[in-house]
PDB file of C-alpha atoms in Angstrom:
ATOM      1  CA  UNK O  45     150.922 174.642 175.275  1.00 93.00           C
ATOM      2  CA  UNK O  46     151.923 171.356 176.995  1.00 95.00           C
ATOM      3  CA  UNK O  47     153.941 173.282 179.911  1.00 95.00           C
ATOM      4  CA  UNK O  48     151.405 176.117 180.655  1.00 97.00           C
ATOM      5  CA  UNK O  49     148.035 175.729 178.693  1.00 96.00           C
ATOM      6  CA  UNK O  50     147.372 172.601 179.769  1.00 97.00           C
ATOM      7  CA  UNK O  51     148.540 172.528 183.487  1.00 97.00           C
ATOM      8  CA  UNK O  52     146.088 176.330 183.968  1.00 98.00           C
ATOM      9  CA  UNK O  53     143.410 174.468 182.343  1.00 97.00           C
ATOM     10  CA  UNK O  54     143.689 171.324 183.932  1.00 97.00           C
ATOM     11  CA  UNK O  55     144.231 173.370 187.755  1.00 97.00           C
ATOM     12  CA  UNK O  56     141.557 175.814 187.011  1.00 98.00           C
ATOM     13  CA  UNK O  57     138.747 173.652 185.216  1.00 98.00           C
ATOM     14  CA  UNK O  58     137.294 170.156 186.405  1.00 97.00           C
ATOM     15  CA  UNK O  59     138.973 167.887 183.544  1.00 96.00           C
ATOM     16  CA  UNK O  60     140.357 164.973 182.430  1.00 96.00           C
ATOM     17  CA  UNK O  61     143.837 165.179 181.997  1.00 96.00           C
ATOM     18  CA  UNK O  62     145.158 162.226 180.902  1.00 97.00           C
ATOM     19  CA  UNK O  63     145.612 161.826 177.141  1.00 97.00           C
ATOM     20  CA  UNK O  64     143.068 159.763 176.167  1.00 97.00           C
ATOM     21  CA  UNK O  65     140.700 162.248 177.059  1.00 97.00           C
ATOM     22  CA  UNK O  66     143.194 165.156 176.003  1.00 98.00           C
ATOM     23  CA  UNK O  67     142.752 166.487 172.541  1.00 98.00           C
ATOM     24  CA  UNK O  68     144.425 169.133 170.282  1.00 98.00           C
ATOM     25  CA  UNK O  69     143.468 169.983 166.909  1.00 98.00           C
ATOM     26  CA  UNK O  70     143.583 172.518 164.180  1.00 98.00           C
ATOM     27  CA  UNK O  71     143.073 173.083 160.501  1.00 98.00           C
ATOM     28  CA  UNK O  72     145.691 173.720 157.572  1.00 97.00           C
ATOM     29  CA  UNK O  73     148.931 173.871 159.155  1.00 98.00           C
ATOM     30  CA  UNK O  74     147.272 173.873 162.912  1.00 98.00           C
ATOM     31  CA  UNK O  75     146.046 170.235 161.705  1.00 98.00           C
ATOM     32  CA  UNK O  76     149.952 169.359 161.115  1.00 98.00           C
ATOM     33  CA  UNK O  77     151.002 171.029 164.281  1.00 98.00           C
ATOM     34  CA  UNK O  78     147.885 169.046 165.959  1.00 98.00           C
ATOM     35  CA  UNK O  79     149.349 165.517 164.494  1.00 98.00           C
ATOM     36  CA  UNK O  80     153.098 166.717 165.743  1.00 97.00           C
ATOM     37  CA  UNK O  81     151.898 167.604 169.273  1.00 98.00           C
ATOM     38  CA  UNK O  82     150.609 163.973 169.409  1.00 98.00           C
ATOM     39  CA  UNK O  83     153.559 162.113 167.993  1.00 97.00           C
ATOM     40  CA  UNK O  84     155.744 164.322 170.293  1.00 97.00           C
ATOM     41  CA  UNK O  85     153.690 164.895 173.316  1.00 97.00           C
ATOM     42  CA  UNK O  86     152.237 161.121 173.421  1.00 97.00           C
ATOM     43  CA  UNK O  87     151.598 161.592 177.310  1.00 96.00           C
ATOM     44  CA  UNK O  88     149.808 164.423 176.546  1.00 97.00           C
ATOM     45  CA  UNK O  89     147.798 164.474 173.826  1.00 98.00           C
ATOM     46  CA  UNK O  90     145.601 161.372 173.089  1.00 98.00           C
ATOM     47  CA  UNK O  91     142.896 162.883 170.655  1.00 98.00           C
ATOM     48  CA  UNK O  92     144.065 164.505 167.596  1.00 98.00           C
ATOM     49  CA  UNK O  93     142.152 166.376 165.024  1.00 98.00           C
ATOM     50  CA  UNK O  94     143.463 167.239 161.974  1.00 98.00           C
ATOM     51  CA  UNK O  95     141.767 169.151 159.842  1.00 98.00           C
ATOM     52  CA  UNK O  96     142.977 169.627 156.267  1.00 97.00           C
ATOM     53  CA  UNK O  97     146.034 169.051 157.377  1.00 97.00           C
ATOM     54  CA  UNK O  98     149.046 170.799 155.310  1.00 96.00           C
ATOM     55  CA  UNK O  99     150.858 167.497 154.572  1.00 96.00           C
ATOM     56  CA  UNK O 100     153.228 168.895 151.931  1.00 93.00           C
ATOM     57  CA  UNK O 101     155.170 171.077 154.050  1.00 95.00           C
ATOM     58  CA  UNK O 102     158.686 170.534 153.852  1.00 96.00           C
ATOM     59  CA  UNK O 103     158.251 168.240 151.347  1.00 94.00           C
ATOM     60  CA  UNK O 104     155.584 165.786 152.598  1.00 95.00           C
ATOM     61  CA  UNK O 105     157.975 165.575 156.043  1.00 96.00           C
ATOM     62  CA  UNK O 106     155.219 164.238 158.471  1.00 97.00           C
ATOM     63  CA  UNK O 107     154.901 161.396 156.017  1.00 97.00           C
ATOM     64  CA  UNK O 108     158.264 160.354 155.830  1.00 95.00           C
ATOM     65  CA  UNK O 109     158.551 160.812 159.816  1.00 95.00           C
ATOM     66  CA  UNK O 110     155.508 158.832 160.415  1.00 95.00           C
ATOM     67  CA  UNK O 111     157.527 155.855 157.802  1.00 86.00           C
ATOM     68  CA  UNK O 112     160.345 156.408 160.791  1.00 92.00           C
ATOM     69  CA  UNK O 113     158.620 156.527 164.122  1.00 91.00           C
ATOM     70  CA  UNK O 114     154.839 155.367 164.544  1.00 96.00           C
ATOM     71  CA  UNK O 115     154.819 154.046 168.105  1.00 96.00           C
ATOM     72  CA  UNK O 116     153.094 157.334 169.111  1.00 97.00           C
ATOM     73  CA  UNK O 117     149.913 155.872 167.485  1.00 98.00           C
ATOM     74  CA  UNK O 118     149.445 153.317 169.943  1.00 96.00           C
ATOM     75  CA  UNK O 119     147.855 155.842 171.876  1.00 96.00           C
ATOM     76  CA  UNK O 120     146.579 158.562 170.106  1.00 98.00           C
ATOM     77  CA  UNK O 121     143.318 158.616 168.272  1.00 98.00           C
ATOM     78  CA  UNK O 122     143.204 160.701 164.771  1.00 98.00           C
ATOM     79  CA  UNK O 123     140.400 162.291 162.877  1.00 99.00           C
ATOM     80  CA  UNK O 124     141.784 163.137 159.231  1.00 98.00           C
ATOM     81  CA  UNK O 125     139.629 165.108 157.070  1.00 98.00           C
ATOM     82  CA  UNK O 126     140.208 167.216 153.672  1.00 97.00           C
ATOM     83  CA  UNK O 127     137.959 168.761 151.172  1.00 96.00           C
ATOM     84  CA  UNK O 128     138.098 167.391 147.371  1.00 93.00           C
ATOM     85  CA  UNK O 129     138.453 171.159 146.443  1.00 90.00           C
ATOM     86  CA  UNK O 130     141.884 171.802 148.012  1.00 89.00           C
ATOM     87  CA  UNK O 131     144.936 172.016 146.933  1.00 80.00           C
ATOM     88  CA  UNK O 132     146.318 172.175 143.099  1.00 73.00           C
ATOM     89  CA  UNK O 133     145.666 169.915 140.542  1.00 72.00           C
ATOM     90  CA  UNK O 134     147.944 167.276 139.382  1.00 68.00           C
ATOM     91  CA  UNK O 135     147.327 164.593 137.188  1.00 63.00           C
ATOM     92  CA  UNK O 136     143.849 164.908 137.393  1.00 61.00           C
ATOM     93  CA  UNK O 137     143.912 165.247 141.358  1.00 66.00           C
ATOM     94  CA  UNK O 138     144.089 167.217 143.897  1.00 88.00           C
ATOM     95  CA  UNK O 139     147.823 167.164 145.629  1.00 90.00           C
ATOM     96  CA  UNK O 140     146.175 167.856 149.122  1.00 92.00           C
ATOM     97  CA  UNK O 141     143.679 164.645 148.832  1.00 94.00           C
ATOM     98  CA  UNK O 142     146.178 162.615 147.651  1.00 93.00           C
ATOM     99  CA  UNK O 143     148.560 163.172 150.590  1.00 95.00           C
ATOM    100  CA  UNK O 144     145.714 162.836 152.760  1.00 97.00           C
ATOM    101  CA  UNK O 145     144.471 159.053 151.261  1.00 97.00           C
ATOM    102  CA  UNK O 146     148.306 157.950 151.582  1.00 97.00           C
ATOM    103  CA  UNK O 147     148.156 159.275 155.269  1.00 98.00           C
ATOM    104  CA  UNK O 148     144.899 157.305 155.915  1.00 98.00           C
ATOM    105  CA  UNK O 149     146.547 154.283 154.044  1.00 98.00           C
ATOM    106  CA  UNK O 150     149.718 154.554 156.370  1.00 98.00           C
ATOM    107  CA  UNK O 151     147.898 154.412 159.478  1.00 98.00           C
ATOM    108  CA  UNK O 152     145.820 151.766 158.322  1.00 98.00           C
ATOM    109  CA  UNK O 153     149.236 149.802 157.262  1.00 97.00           C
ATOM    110  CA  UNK O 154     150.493 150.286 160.621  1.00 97.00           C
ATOM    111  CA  UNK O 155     147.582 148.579 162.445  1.00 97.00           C
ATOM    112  CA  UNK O 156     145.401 151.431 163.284  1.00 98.00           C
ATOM    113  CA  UNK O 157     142.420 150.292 162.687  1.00 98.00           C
ATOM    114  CA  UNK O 158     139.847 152.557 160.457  1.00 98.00           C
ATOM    115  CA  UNK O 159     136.508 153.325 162.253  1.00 98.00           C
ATOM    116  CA  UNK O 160     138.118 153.074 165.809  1.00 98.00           C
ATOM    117  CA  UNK O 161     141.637 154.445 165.670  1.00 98.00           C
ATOM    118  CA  UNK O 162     141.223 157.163 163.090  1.00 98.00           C
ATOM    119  CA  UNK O 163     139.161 158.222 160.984  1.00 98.00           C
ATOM    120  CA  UNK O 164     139.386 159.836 157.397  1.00 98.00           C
ATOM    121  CA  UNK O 165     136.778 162.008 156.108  1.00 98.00           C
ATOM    122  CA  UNK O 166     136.628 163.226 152.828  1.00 97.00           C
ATOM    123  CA  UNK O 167     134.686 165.717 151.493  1.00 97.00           C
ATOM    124  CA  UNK O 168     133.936 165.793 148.179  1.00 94.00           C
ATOM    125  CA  UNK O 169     132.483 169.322 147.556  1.00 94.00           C
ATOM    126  CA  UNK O 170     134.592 170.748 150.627  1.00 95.00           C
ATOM    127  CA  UNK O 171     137.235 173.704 150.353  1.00 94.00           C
ATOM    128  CA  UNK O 172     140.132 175.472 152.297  1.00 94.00           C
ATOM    129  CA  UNK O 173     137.922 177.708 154.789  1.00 96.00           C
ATOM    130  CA  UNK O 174     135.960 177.713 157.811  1.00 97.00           C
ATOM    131  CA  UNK O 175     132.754 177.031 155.806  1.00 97.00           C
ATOM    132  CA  UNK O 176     134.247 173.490 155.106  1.00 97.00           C
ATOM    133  CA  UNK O 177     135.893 172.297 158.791  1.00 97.00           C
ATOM    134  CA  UNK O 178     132.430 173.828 160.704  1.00 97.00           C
ATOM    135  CA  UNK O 179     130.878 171.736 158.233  1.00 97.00           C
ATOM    136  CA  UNK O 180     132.947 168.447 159.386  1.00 98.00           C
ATOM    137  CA  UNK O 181     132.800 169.950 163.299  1.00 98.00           C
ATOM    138  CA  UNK O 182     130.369 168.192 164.296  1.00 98.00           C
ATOM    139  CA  UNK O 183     131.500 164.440 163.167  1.00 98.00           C
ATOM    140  CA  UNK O 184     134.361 164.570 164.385  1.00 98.00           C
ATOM    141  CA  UNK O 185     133.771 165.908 167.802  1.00 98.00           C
ATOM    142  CA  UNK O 186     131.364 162.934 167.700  1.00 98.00           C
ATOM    143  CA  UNK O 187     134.579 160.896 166.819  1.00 98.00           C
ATOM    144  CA  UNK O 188     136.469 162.017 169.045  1.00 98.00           C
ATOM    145  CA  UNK O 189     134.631 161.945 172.300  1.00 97.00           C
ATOM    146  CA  UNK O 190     131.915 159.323 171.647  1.00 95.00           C
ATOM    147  CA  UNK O 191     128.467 159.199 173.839  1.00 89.00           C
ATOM    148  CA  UNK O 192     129.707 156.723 176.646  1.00 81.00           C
TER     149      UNK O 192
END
């Protein structure tokens, strides 16, 4: 992706190729490969988009990474989203939401700054499937790449 997506895109289209204007993003476990790219590939990707995100593989690893090595987030900027229908239910919540609030909570701990360095959308009604991300599309394109 980094080594020959990006450099054919970036030779054959007129973009912007520095990383704040370069995003990746996915849902499910493209939304946790999306969030690796970025804390790998911080002179790449700038703009992240993680979409349901499948925080509990290997064991909730991306969280206890993030715990480890933050300095990527300096220069990336995140949206977060999951629907309030994913995921089993533990303790009278949803595992999925509940790794996505400590997520949002982490970044927020680490001085990203809600609003303007991520953001964390949660929808209530949403579930696993394309219905639900097209539904949350549109914000966070419009997160992403504000009107300048």
């Amino acid at each position: 992706l980094s080594e020959e997506v990006k450099p054919f895109i970036d030779t054959v289209y007129r973009t912007l190729p520095g990383p704040s204007d370069t995003a990746v993003g996915g849902s499910s476990m493209g939304g946790l490969s999306s969030l690796e790219l970025c804390r790998r590939l911080p002179g790449t990707f700038g703009l992240c988009a993680a979409m349901s995100p499948s925080l509990w593989w290997e064991d909730a690893g991306f969280l206890r990474s993030l715990g480890r090595d933050s300095s990527w987030l300096e220069s990336c900027r995140i949206w977060l989203d999951m629907g309030g229908r994913e995921g089993a239910t533990r303790g009278g919540q949803r595992a999925n939401v509940r790794r996505a609030r400590v997520l949002a909570r982490m970044l927020s701990r680490l001085g990203r700054e809600a609003g303007r360095d991520f953001c964390y959308c949660e929808d209530p009604v949403g579930g696993h499937d394309e219905a639900a991300w097209g539904y949350r599309f549109d914000p966070m394109l419009r997160f992403l790449f504000p009107p300048q």
